[in-house]
Amino acid sequence: MRLVSSGRHHTTFEFGALQVISLRDGYSDMPPTRLRGEDGCALDALPAAVPLVDGNLRLAVNAFYITDGARSVLVDTGASDAWHDPTMGLIYTALDEAGIDRARISDVAITHNHEDHVSGLIAPGGAAAFPGLERVWIGAGDTSVFTGRLEPIRDRVVPVSEKVAINDWLTAVPTPGHTPGHTVYDVSSGTGHLLVWGDTVHVPTLQFERPNVSWELDGDRPRARAARADLLEQLTRPDHFVAGAHLDSPGIARVTRDGDGYALEYLAPPLG
């Protein structure tokens, strides 16, 4: 994985014969009480290494575009205007900055059905964000989200109920727990693997060191913890990398074992 270039809202990497572009949708501030111990209760205190902004956790929101030059897939779409939050919905700016033509995106892969991942399928004002969209891949347990503003896309939904190849370099891997249909996308470049996840980790400064810490909105916390443990262990293999929706932008990193937990090494400096 080699850093090629970066801008204010995007960062481009070379990954074997593939190009991986991290796209920043923005950030959202959340109360620290969203973090939960194994007993289900909010944590008594946070380590000093966990930064707070005005008393809140600041979660980056990223999406990822992968292409071999002929085919491409966009993983997650950000929040658009669904949250009415001016710090979110920047993915369209990021796509423009990276020189990606939205009209040529035919495949979108969604990690799960929460608004900050799926709402960007519809642009602010209600227009289709990706006019050439042919398929939306999403876990079968999360397809009920395609109502209301997302109803016009429902006929293009491809439910993922088991491990399935989207093309010869991208595989959808069900990892239920955070939501029933939470899905990780395994990018294989021939030189390594990149696991693109959604809400496996929300607070990287804590949950790599203490992976048993959960998130209040995990629908099935024991199952989400188990999925996180499996994925983190996979990522310690040689030539494995992670791209995380809520890792600090641009959100692409290596993972190594560190005592009873794990350590994260970002492959590019944070976007300002």
PDB file of C-alpha atoms in Angstrom:
ATOM      1  CA  MET A   1       0.000   0.000   0.000  1.00  0.00           C
ATOM      2  CA  ARG A   2       1.627   3.222  -1.173  1.00  0.00           C
ATOM      3  CA  LEU A   3       0.481   6.784  -0.601  1.00  0.00           C
ATOM      4  CA  VAL A   4       0.158   8.574  -3.947  1.00  0.00           C
ATOM      5  CA  SER A   5      -1.478  11.928  -3.266  1.00  0.00           C
ATOM      6  CA  SER A   6      -3.849  13.756  -0.960  1.00  0.00           C
ATOM      7  CA  GLY A   7      -6.067  16.803  -0.835  1.00  0.00           C
ATOM      8  CA  ARG A   8      -8.260  18.459   1.739  1.00  0.00           C
ATOM      9  CA  HIS A   9     -10.985  15.792   1.508  1.00  0.00           C
ATOM     10  CA  HIS A  10      -9.394  12.779  -0.188  1.00  0.00           C
ATOM     11  CA  THR A  11      -6.279  10.614  -0.101  1.00  0.00           C
ATOM     12  CA  THR A  12      -5.173   8.240  -2.869  1.00  0.00           C
ATOM     13  CA  PHE A  13      -3.226   5.007  -2.372  1.00  0.00           C
ATOM     14  CA  GLU A  14      -1.774   2.503  -4.805  1.00  0.00           C
ATOM     15  CA  PHE A  15      -2.556  -1.067  -3.767  1.00  0.00           C
ATOM     16  CA  GLY A  16      -1.001  -3.482  -6.228  1.00  0.00           C
ATOM     17  CA  ALA A  17      -2.897  -3.017  -9.499  1.00  0.00           C
ATOM     18  CA  LEU A  18      -5.714  -1.195  -7.673  1.00  0.00           C
ATOM     19  CA  GLN A  19      -6.216   2.387  -6.612  1.00  0.00           C
ATOM     20  CA  VAL A  20      -7.875   3.046  -3.260  1.00  0.00           C
ATOM     21  CA  ILE A  21      -9.194   6.555  -2.595  1.00  0.00           C
ATOM     22  CA  SER A  22     -10.303   7.565   0.883  1.00  0.00           C
ATOM     23  CA  LEU A  23     -13.105  10.143   0.804  1.00  0.00           C
ATOM     24  CA  ARG A  24     -13.883  12.281   3.831  1.00  0.00           C
ATOM     25  CA  ASP A  25     -17.583  12.850   4.481  1.00  0.00           C
ATOM     26  CA  GLY A  26     -16.879  14.886   7.619  1.00  0.00           C
ATOM     27  CA  TYR A  27     -17.215  14.194  11.325  1.00  0.00           C
ATOM     28  CA  SER A  28     -19.787  13.821  14.066  1.00  0.00           C
ATOM     29  CA  ASP A  29     -19.456  14.540  17.780  1.00  0.00           C
ATOM     30  CA  MET A  30     -20.875  11.915  20.159  1.00  0.00           C
ATOM     31  CA  PRO A  31     -21.077  11.738  23.974  1.00  0.00           C
ATOM     32  CA  PRO A  32     -18.511   9.459  25.684  1.00  0.00           C
ATOM     33  CA  THR A  33     -21.406   7.592  27.330  1.00  0.00           C
ATOM     34  CA  ARG A  34     -21.870   5.785  24.004  1.00  0.00           C
ATOM     35  CA  LEU A  35     -18.856   3.647  24.973  1.00  0.00           C
ATOM     36  CA  ARG A  36     -19.873   0.600  27.000  1.00  0.00           C
ATOM     37  CA  GLY A  37     -18.016  -1.973  29.070  1.00  0.00           C
ATOM     38  CA  GLU A  38     -18.730  -5.691  28.983  1.00  0.00           C
ATOM     39  CA  ASP A  39     -21.368  -5.150  31.699  1.00  0.00           C
ATOM     40  CA  GLY A  40     -23.280  -2.872  29.308  1.00  0.00           C
ATOM     41  CA  CYS A  41     -22.700   0.224  31.435  1.00  0.00           C
ATOM     42  CA  ALA A  42     -21.022   3.446  30.351  1.00  0.00           C
ATOM     43  CA  LEU A  43     -17.327   3.572  31.169  1.00  0.00           C
ATOM     44  CA  ASP A  44     -16.431   5.258  34.449  1.00  0.00           C
ATOM     45  CA  ALA A  45     -13.538   7.165  32.913  1.00  0.00           C
ATOM     46  CA  LEU A  46     -11.680   7.416  29.640  1.00  0.00           C
ATOM     47  CA  PRO A  47      -7.895   7.096  29.301  1.00  0.00           C
ATOM     48  CA  ALA A  48      -6.035  10.339  28.720  1.00  0.00           C
ATOM     49  CA  ALA A  49      -5.146   9.087  25.238  1.00  0.00           C
ATOM     50  CA  VAL A  50      -8.783   9.451  24.136  1.00  0.00           C
ATOM     51  CA  PRO A  51      -9.241  13.061  22.950  1.00  0.00           C
ATOM     52  CA  LEU A  52     -12.450  14.965  23.628  1.00  0.00           C
ATOM     53  CA  VAL A  53     -13.734  18.075  21.884  1.00  0.00           C
ATOM     54  CA  ASP A  54     -15.969  20.141  24.167  1.00  0.00           C
ATOM     55  CA  GLY A  55     -16.545  16.992  26.193  1.00  0.00           C
ATOM     56  CA  ASN A  56     -17.491  14.835  23.182  1.00  0.00           C
ATOM     57  CA  LEU A  57     -15.861  12.121  21.101  1.00  0.00           C
ATOM     58  CA  ARG A  58     -15.188  13.295  17.556  1.00  0.00           C
ATOM     59  CA  LEU A  59     -15.821  10.499  15.052  1.00  0.00           C
ATOM     60  CA  ALA A  60     -14.465  10.816  11.538  1.00  0.00           C
ATOM     61  CA  VAL A  61     -16.766   9.620   8.753  1.00  0.00           C
ATOM     62  CA  ASN A  62     -15.059   8.130   5.698  1.00  0.00           C
ATOM     63  CA  ALA A  63     -16.044   6.324   2.510  1.00  0.00           C
ATOM     64  CA  PHE A  64     -13.735   4.464   0.132  1.00  0.00           C
ATOM     65  CA  TYR A  65     -13.546   4.213  -3.657  1.00  0.00           C
ATOM     66  CA  ILE A  66     -11.669   1.277  -5.164  1.00  0.00           C
ATOM     67  CA  THR A  67     -10.888   0.916  -8.884  1.00  0.00           C
ATOM     68  CA  ASP A  68      -8.789  -1.185 -11.240  1.00  0.00           C
ATOM     69  CA  GLY A  69      -9.111   1.452 -13.951  1.00  0.00           C
ATOM     70  CA  ALA A  70     -12.013  -0.278 -15.685  1.00  0.00           C
ATOM     71  CA  ARG A  71     -14.311  -1.232 -12.799  1.00  0.00           C
ATOM     72  CA  SER A  72     -14.924   0.582  -9.560  1.00  0.00           C
ATOM     73  CA  VAL A  73     -16.876   0.218  -6.326  1.00  0.00           C
ATOM     74  CA  LEU A  74     -17.728   2.897  -3.777  1.00  0.00           C
ATOM     75  CA  VAL A  75     -17.938   1.559  -0.216  1.00  0.00           C
ATOM     76  CA  ASP A  76     -20.378   3.651   1.865  1.00  0.00           C
ATOM     77  CA  THR A  77     -21.763   7.044   0.904  1.00  0.00           C
ATOM     78  CA  GLY A  78     -21.755   9.288   3.966  1.00  0.00           C
ATOM     79  CA  ALA A  79     -24.700  11.148   5.425  1.00  0.00           C
ATOM     80  CA  SER A  80     -25.737  13.603   2.694  1.00  0.00           C
ATOM     81  CA  ASP A  81     -28.166  16.014   4.412  1.00  0.00           C
ATOM     82  CA  ALA A  82     -29.922  13.326   6.480  1.00  0.00           C
ATOM     83  CA  TRP A  83     -28.418  14.530   9.762  1.00  0.00           C
ATOM     84  CA  HIS A  84     -28.847  18.252   9.027  1.00  0.00           C
ATOM     85  CA  ASP A  85     -25.279  18.621  10.282  1.00  0.00           C
ATOM     86  CA  PRO A  86     -22.956  21.056   8.466  1.00  0.00           C
ATOM     87  CA  THR A  87     -19.929  18.963   9.455  1.00  0.00           C
ATOM     88  CA  MET A  88     -21.234  16.018   7.381  1.00  0.00           C
ATOM     89  CA  GLY A  89     -22.183  15.331   3.774  1.00  0.00           C
ATOM     90  CA  LEU A  90     -18.855  16.299   2.199  1.00  0.00           C
ATOM     91  CA  ILE A  91     -18.442  13.142   0.108  1.00  0.00           C
ATOM     92  CA  TYR A  92     -19.603  14.881  -3.090  1.00  0.00           C
ATOM     93  CA  THR A  93     -16.924  17.538  -2.601  1.00  0.00           C
ATOM     94  CA  ALA A  94     -14.375  14.780  -1.934  1.00  0.00           C
ATOM     95  CA  LEU A  95     -15.373  12.897  -5.102  1.00  0.00           C
ATOM     96  CA  ASP A  96     -15.036  16.064  -7.179  1.00  0.00           C
ATOM     97  CA  GLU A  97     -11.674  16.867  -5.591  1.00  0.00           C
ATOM     98  CA  ALA A  98     -10.429  13.345  -6.421  1.00  0.00           C
ATOM     99  CA  GLY A  99     -11.609  13.672 -10.045  1.00  0.00           C
ATOM    100  CA  ILE A 100     -14.200  10.890  -9.741  1.00  0.00           C
ATOM    101  CA  ASP A 101     -17.236  11.210 -12.001  1.00  0.00           C
ATOM    102  CA  ARG A 102     -20.288  10.261  -9.909  1.00  0.00           C
ATOM    103  CA  ALA A 103     -22.258   9.387 -13.054  1.00  0.00           C
ATOM    104  CA  ARG A 104     -19.827   6.541 -13.792  1.00  0.00           C
ATOM    105  CA  ILE A 105     -20.259   4.783 -10.435  1.00  0.00           C
ATOM    106  CA  SER A 106     -22.323   1.661 -11.115  1.00  0.00           C
ATOM    107  CA  ASP A 107     -21.706  -0.302  -7.886  1.00  0.00           C
ATOM    108  CA  VAL A 108     -22.020   0.898  -4.300  1.00  0.00           C
ATOM    109  CA  ALA A 109     -21.314  -1.422  -1.370  1.00  0.00           C
ATOM    110  CA  ILE A 110     -22.859  -0.442   1.975  1.00  0.00           C
ATOM    111  CA  THR A 111     -21.365  -1.652   5.258  1.00  0.00           C
ATOM    112  CA  HIS A 112     -24.664  -1.232   7.144  1.00  0.00           C
ATOM    113  CA  ASN A 113     -27.901   0.688   7.209  1.00  0.00           C
ATOM    114  CA  HIS A 114     -27.136   3.638   9.505  1.00  0.00           C
ATOM    115  CA  GLU A 115     -27.646   7.121   8.082  1.00  0.00           C
ATOM    116  CA  ASP A 116     -23.998   8.183   8.032  1.00  0.00           C
ATOM    117  CA  HIS A 117     -23.199   5.256   5.718  1.00  0.00           C
ATOM    118  CA  VAL A 118     -26.182   4.899   3.392  1.00  0.00           C
ATOM    119  CA  SER A 119     -27.911   8.302   3.144  1.00  0.00           C
ATOM    120  CA  GLY A 120     -25.428   9.653   0.591  1.00  0.00           C
ATOM    121  CA  LEU A 121     -27.078   7.524  -2.086  1.00  0.00           C
ATOM    122  CA  ILE A 122     -29.465  10.486  -2.340  1.00  0.00           C
ATOM    123  CA  ALA A 123     -27.958  13.944  -2.736  1.00  0.00           C
ATOM    124  CA  PRO A 124     -29.216  16.974  -0.807  1.00  0.00           C
ATOM    125  CA  GLY A 125     -32.506  18.068  -2.346  1.00  0.00           C
ATOM    126  CA  GLY A 126     -33.550  14.510  -3.229  1.00  0.00           C
ATOM    127  CA  ALA A 127     -31.776  13.831  -6.528  1.00  0.00           C
ATOM    128  CA  ALA A 128     -29.969  10.548  -7.183  1.00  0.00           C
ATOM    129  CA  ALA A 129     -26.338  11.015  -6.168  1.00  0.00           C
ATOM    130  CA  PHE A 130     -25.091   8.402  -8.652  1.00  0.00           C
ATOM    131  CA  PRO A 131     -27.085   8.567 -11.904  1.00  0.00           C
ATOM    132  CA  GLY A 132     -25.417   5.469 -13.361  1.00  0.00           C
ATOM    133  CA  LEU A 133     -26.051   3.308 -10.288  1.00  0.00           C
ATOM    134  CA  GLU A 134     -26.853  -0.318 -11.165  1.00  0.00           C
ATOM    135  CA  ARG A 135     -26.305  -2.261  -7.915  1.00  0.00           C
ATOM    136  CA  VAL A 136     -26.291  -1.501  -4.189  1.00  0.00           C
ATOM    137  CA  TRP A 137     -24.749  -4.326  -2.164  1.00  0.00           C
ATOM    138  CA  ILE A 138     -25.881  -4.499   1.479  1.00  0.00           C
ATOM    139  CA  GLY A 139     -26.307  -7.134   4.163  1.00  0.00           C
ATOM    140  CA  ALA A 140     -29.650  -8.925   3.862  1.00  0.00           C
ATOM    141  CA  GLY A 141     -30.528  -8.024   7.434  1.00  0.00           C
ATOM    142  CA  ASP A 142     -30.282  -4.295   6.680  1.00  0.00           C
ATOM    143  CA  THR A 143     -32.345  -3.970   3.483  1.00  0.00           C
ATOM    144  CA  SER A 144     -35.366  -2.515   5.289  1.00  0.00           C
ATOM    145  CA  VAL A 145     -33.627   0.885   5.163  1.00  0.00           C
ATOM    146  CA  PHE A 146     -34.726   1.316   1.519  1.00  0.00           C
ATOM    147  CA  THR A 147     -37.937   3.181   2.245  1.00  0.00           C
ATOM    148  CA  GLY A 148     -38.768   6.880   2.320  1.00  0.00           C
ATOM    149  CA  ARG A 149     -35.987   8.909   0.716  1.00  0.00           C
ATOM    150  CA  LEU A 150     -34.162   5.700  -0.300  1.00  0.00           C
ATOM    151  CA  GLU A 151     -37.214   3.998  -1.831  1.00  0.00           C
ATOM    152  CA  PRO A 152     -36.251   4.932  -5.450  1.00  0.00           C
ATOM    153  CA  ILE A 153     -33.115   2.775  -5.138  1.00  0.00           C
ATOM    154  CA  ARG A 154     -34.818  -0.315  -3.776  1.00  0.00           C
ATOM    155  CA  ASP A 155     -34.981  -2.079  -7.158  1.00  0.00           C
ATOM    156  CA  ARG A 156     -31.184  -2.023  -7.401  1.00  0.00           C
ATOM    157  CA  VAL A 157     -30.489  -3.568  -3.986  1.00  0.00           C
ATOM    158  CA  VAL A 158     -28.474  -6.817  -3.923  1.00  0.00           C
ATOM    159  CA  PRO A 159     -28.907  -8.466  -0.481  1.00  0.00           C
ATOM    160  CA  VAL A 160     -25.788 -10.155   0.902  1.00  0.00           C
ATOM    161  CA  SER A 161     -26.603 -13.165   3.079  1.00  0.00           C
ATOM    162  CA  GLU A 162     -23.294 -15.024   2.806  1.00  0.00           C
ATOM    163  CA  LYS A 163     -19.749 -14.415   1.675  1.00  0.00           C
ATOM    164  CA  VAL A 164     -19.942 -13.442  -1.987  1.00  0.00           C
ATOM    165  CA  ALA A 165     -17.586 -12.088  -4.653  1.00  0.00           C
ATOM    166  CA  ILE A 166     -18.689  -8.738  -6.089  1.00  0.00           C
ATOM    167  CA  ASN A 167     -15.912  -8.933  -8.675  1.00  0.00           C
ATOM    168  CA  ASP A 168     -12.525 -10.650  -8.879  1.00  0.00           C
ATOM    169  CA  TRP A 169     -10.935  -8.296  -6.332  1.00  0.00           C
ATOM    170  CA  LEU A 170     -13.780  -7.447  -3.914  1.00  0.00           C
ATOM    171  CA  THR A 171     -15.630  -9.860  -1.633  1.00  0.00           C
ATOM    172  CA  ALA A 172     -18.522  -9.083   0.717  1.00  0.00           C
ATOM    173  CA  VAL A 173     -18.130 -10.774   4.121  1.00  0.00           C
ATOM    174  CA  PRO A 174     -21.095 -10.705   6.558  1.00  0.00           C
ATOM    175  CA  THR A 175     -20.040  -9.555  10.053  1.00  0.00           C
ATOM    176  CA  PRO A 176     -23.349  -9.116  11.927  1.00  0.00           C
ATOM    177  CA  GLY A 177     -23.425  -7.601  15.375  1.00  0.00           C
ATOM    178  CA  HIS A 178     -23.480  -3.837  15.095  1.00  0.00           C
ATOM    179  CA  THR A 179     -26.508  -4.335  12.847  1.00  0.00           C
ATOM    180  CA  PRO A 180     -28.003  -7.618  11.580  1.00  0.00           C
ATOM    181  CA  GLY A 181     -26.548  -6.988   8.117  1.00  0.00           C
ATOM    182  CA  HIS A 182     -23.216  -5.380   8.971  1.00  0.00           C
ATOM    183  CA  THR A 183     -20.783  -6.336   6.185  1.00  0.00           C
ATOM    184  CA  VAL A 184     -17.034  -5.974   5.678  1.00  0.00           C
ATOM    185  CA  TYR A 185     -15.551  -5.750   2.174  1.00  0.00           C
ATOM    186  CA  ASP A 186     -12.294  -7.609   1.526  1.00  0.00           C
ATOM    187  CA  VAL A 187     -10.208  -6.001  -1.216  1.00  0.00           C
ATOM    188  CA  SER A 188      -7.594  -8.353  -2.671  1.00  0.00           C
ATOM    189  CA  SER A 189      -4.933  -6.690  -4.799  1.00  0.00           C
ATOM    190  CA  GLY A 190      -2.692  -9.678  -5.449  1.00  0.00           C
ATOM    191  CA  THR A 191      -0.145  -8.112  -3.095  1.00  0.00           C
ATOM    192  CA  GLY A 192      -2.314  -8.094   0.034  1.00  0.00           C
ATOM    193  CA  HIS A 193      -5.753  -7.577   1.537  1.00  0.00           C
ATOM    194  CA  LEU A 194      -7.584  -4.434   2.616  1.00  0.00           C
ATOM    195  CA  LEU A 195     -10.568  -4.951   4.938  1.00  0.00           C
ATOM    196  CA  VAL A 196     -13.030  -2.080   4.568  1.00  0.00           C
ATOM    197  CA  TRP A 197     -15.313  -1.894   7.591  1.00  0.00           C
ATOM    198  CA  GLY A 198     -18.074   0.365   8.825  1.00  0.00           C
ATOM    199  CA  ASP A 199     -18.776   0.382  12.560  1.00  0.00           C
ATOM    200  CA  THR A 200     -16.431  -2.353  13.751  1.00  0.00           C
ATOM    201  CA  VAL A 201     -14.505   0.353  15.642  1.00  0.00           C
ATOM    202  CA  HIS A 202     -15.875   3.772  16.557  1.00  0.00           C
ATOM    203  CA  VAL A 203     -13.106   5.168  18.795  1.00  0.00           C
ATOM    204  CA  PRO A 204      -9.697   4.050  17.511  1.00  0.00           C
ATOM    205  CA  THR A 205      -7.764   5.617  20.389  1.00  0.00           C
ATOM    206  CA  LEU A 206      -9.512   3.187  22.757  1.00  0.00           C
ATOM    207  CA  GLN A 207     -10.995   0.153  21.009  1.00  0.00           C
ATOM    208  CA  PHE A 208      -7.786  -1.215  19.519  1.00  0.00           C
ATOM    209  CA  GLU A 209      -6.118  -1.248  22.899  1.00  0.00           C
ATOM    210  CA  ARG A 210      -9.326  -2.451  24.580  1.00  0.00           C
ATOM    211  CA  PRO A 211     -11.328  -4.315  21.926  1.00  0.00           C
ATOM    212  CA  ASN A 212     -13.926  -5.542  24.436  1.00  0.00           C
ATOM    213  CA  VAL A 213     -15.248  -1.983  24.781  1.00  0.00           C
ATOM    214  CA  SER A 214     -18.502  -1.728  22.829  1.00  0.00           C
ATOM    215  CA  TRP A 215     -20.680   1.031  21.405  1.00  0.00           C
ATOM    216  CA  GLU A 216     -24.126   1.861  22.742  1.00  0.00           C
ATOM    217  CA  LEU A 217     -25.689   1.480  19.291  1.00  0.00           C
ATOM    218  CA  ASP A 218     -24.337  -2.035  18.712  1.00  0.00           C
ATOM    219  CA  GLY A 219     -27.538  -4.007  18.235  1.00  0.00           C
ATOM    220  CA  ASP A 220     -25.999  -7.248  19.528  1.00  0.00           C
ATOM    221  CA  ARG A 221     -22.955  -6.310  21.604  1.00  0.00           C
ATOM    222  CA  PRO A 222     -21.564  -9.819  22.227  1.00  0.00           C
ATOM    223  CA  ARG A 223     -21.774 -10.586  18.523  1.00  0.00           C
ATOM    224  CA  ALA A 224     -20.219  -7.227  17.597  1.00  0.00           C
ATOM    225  CA  ARG A 225     -17.340  -7.878  20.026  1.00  0.00           C
ATOM    226  CA  ALA A 226     -16.783 -11.319  18.528  1.00  0.00           C
ATOM    227  CA  ALA A 227     -16.753  -9.907  14.986  1.00  0.00           C
ATOM    228  CA  ARG A 228     -14.277  -7.211  16.031  1.00  0.00           C
ATOM    229  CA  ALA A 229     -11.992  -9.796  17.666  1.00  0.00           C
ATOM    230  CA  ASP A 230     -11.979 -11.956  14.530  1.00  0.00           C
ATOM    231  CA  LEU A 231     -11.281  -9.026  12.221  1.00  0.00           C
ATOM    232  CA  LEU A 232      -8.504  -7.597  14.374  1.00  0.00           C
ATOM    233  CA  GLU A 233      -6.775 -10.957  14.475  1.00  0.00           C
ATOM    234  CA  GLN A 234      -7.056 -11.252  10.670  1.00  0.00           C
ATOM    235  CA  LEU A 235      -5.466  -7.833  10.310  1.00  0.00           C
ATOM    236  CA  THR A 236      -2.284  -8.912  12.115  1.00  0.00           C
ATOM    237  CA  ARG A 237      -1.438 -11.156   9.139  1.00  0.00           C
ATOM    238  CA  PRO A 238       1.298  -9.973   6.761  1.00  0.00           C
ATOM    239  CA  ASP A 239       0.207  -7.597   3.994  1.00  0.00           C
ATOM    240  CA  HIS A 240      -3.202  -6.932   5.578  1.00  0.00           C
ATOM    241  CA  PHE A 241      -4.578  -3.414   6.013  1.00  0.00           C
ATOM    242  CA  VAL A 242      -7.766  -1.815   7.288  1.00  0.00           C
ATOM    243  CA  ALA A 243      -9.892   1.035   5.931  1.00  0.00           C
ATOM    244  CA  GLY A 244     -12.305   2.197   8.614  1.00  0.00           C
ATOM    245  CA  ALA A 245     -15.328   4.462   8.327  1.00  0.00           C
ATOM    246  CA  HIS A 246     -14.620   5.966  11.751  1.00  0.00           C
ATOM    247  CA  LEU A 247     -10.834   5.755  11.865  1.00  0.00           C
ATOM    248  CA  ASP A 248      -9.175   9.164  11.758  1.00  0.00           C
ATOM    249  CA  SER A 249      -9.334  10.411   8.157  1.00  0.00           C
ATOM    250  CA  PRO A 250      -8.059   9.150   5.774  1.00  0.00           C
ATOM    251  CA  GLY A 251      -8.598   6.020   7.856  1.00  0.00           C
ATOM    252  CA  ILE A 252      -6.247   3.475   6.258  1.00  0.00           C
ATOM    253  CA  ALA A 253      -3.822   1.682   8.546  1.00  0.00           C
ATOM    254  CA  ARG A 254      -1.902  -1.419   9.624  1.00  0.00           C
ATOM    255  CA  VAL A 255      -2.791  -3.365  12.768  1.00  0.00           C
ATOM    256  CA  THR A 256      -0.322  -5.198  15.002  1.00  0.00           C
ATOM    257  CA  ARG A 257      -0.602  -7.141  18.247  1.00  0.00           C
ATOM    258  CA  ASP A 258       0.193  -5.103  21.386  1.00  0.00           C
ATOM    259  CA  GLY A 259      -0.062  -7.085  24.617  1.00  0.00           C
ATOM    260  CA  ASP A 260      -3.689  -8.040  25.194  1.00  0.00           C
ATOM    261  CA  GLY A 261      -4.845  -5.576  22.562  1.00  0.00           C
ATOM    262  CA  TYR A 262      -3.759  -4.126  19.250  1.00  0.00           C
ATOM    263  CA  ALA A 263      -1.907  -1.101  17.905  1.00  0.00           C
ATOM    264  CA  LEU A 264      -2.846   1.021  14.902  1.00  0.00           C
ATOM    265  CA  GLU A 265      -0.375   2.562  12.478  1.00  0.00           C
ATOM    266  CA  TYR A 266      -1.868   4.999   9.976  1.00  0.00           C
ATOM    267  CA  LEU A 267      -0.405   4.985   6.464  1.00  0.00           C
ATOM    268  CA  ALA A 268      -0.964   8.705   5.895  1.00  0.00           C
ATOM    269  CA  PRO A 269      -1.077  11.784   8.110  1.00  0.00           C
ATOM    270  CA  PRO A 270      -4.513  12.935   9.254  1.00  0.00           C
ATOM    271  CA  LEU A 271      -6.429  15.331   7.043  1.00  0.00           C
ATOM    272  CA  GLY A 272      -6.666  18.775   8.602  1.00  0.00           C
TER     273      GLY A 272
END
